[in-house]
Amino acid sequence: MSALTLTPVNPDVYSVHTPDGAHVGNLKRIGAVWKFKAIGYDAAGQIVPGGGPLTDGHNTALAAPDAAALSTRLGVR
């Protein structure tokens, strides 16, 4: 089982969540490539694009939506 989960938003976007349900980014289809777009939240609850706990993995590319592969690539267990 992967540490991260993917929830479909539309055919080109999945929201990415940690096991505790925290939203840490989105997986977006850009052309033929799927890219992880990290997000975080500031103290006021506003979204910080490219931020959050997985900011170092921002723009990680995958061939297809795959929670296990994304977890491995981002080093999330």
Coordinates of C-alpha atoms in Angstrom, one line a residue:
M1 CA 0.0 0.0 0.0
S2 CA 1.3 3.5 -0.8
A3 CA 1.7 6.2 1.7
L4 CA 0.1 8.8 -0.5
T5 CA -3.4 8.6 -2.0
L6 CA -4.8 10.0 -5.2
T7 CA -8.4 11.3 -5.5
P8 CA -9.7 12.2 -9.0
V9 CA -10.7 15.8 -9.5
N10 CA -11.2 15.6 -13.3
P11 CA -9.6 13.6 -16.1
D12 CA -6.4 15.7 -15.9
V13 CA -6.0 16.3 -12.2
Y14 CA -5.8 14.2 -9.0
S15 CA -5.5 15.6 -5.5
V16 CA -2.7 14.1 -3.5
H17 CA -3.2 13.3 0.2
T18 CA -1.1 11.9 3.1
P19 CA -2.4 8.9 5.1
D20 CA -3.9 11.3 7.7
G21 CA -5.8 13.1 4.9
A22 CA -3.7 16.2 4.6
H23 CA -3.8 17.7 1.1
V24 CA -0.1 18.1 0.0
G25 CA -0.5 18.7 -3.8
N26 CA -2.0 17.8 -7.1
L27 CA -1.0 15.5 -9.8
K28 CA -1.7 17.2 -13.1
R29 CA -1.5 16.0 -16.7
I30 CA 0.6 18.4 -18.7
G31 CA 0.7 17.2 -22.3
A32 CA 1.6 13.5 -22.1
V33 CA 3.3 13.8 -18.7
W34 CA 1.8 13.8 -15.2
K35 CA 3.5 16.3 -12.8
F36 CA 3.3 16.6 -9.1
K37 CA 2.5 20.1 -8.0
A38 CA 3.2 20.6 -4.3
I39 CA 1.1 22.9 -2.2
G40 CA 1.1 24.0 1.4
Y41 CA -1.0 26.3 3.5
D42 CA 0.1 29.4 5.4
A43 CA -1.0 30.3 9.0
A44 CA -4.2 32.0 7.6
G45 CA -5.1 28.8 5.7
Q46 CA -4.2 30.3 2.3
I47 CA -2.7 28.0 -0.4
V48 CA 1.0 28.3 -1.0
P49 CA 1.7 26.9 -4.5
G50 CA 4.9 24.9 -4.6
G51 CA 5.1 24.9 -0.8
G52 CA 4.3 22.4 2.0
P53 CA 6.0 19.3 3.2
L54 CA 6.7 17.9 -0.3
T55 CA 8.0 21.1 -1.8
D56 CA 11.3 19.4 -2.8
G57 CA 9.3 17.1 -5.0
H58 CA 7.5 19.9 -6.9
N59 CA 7.3 19.1 -10.6
T60 CA 8.2 15.4 -10.2
A61 CA 7.1 13.7 -13.4
L62 CA 5.3 10.4 -13.8
A63 CA 4.1 8.5 -16.9
A64 CA 0.7 7.8 -15.3
P65 CA -1.2 8.5 -12.1
D66 CA 0.2 5.9 -9.6
A67 CA 0.1 6.6 -5.9
A68 CA 2.7 3.9 -5.1
A69 CA 5.2 5.3 -7.7
L70 CA 4.6 8.9 -6.5
S71 CA 5.1 7.9 -2.9
T72 CA 8.4 6.2 -3.8
R73 CA 9.6 9.1 -6.0
L74 CA 8.9 11.6 -3.2
G75 CA 10.3 9.4 -0.5
V76 CA 7.0 9.2 1.4
R77 CA 6.5 6.0 3.5

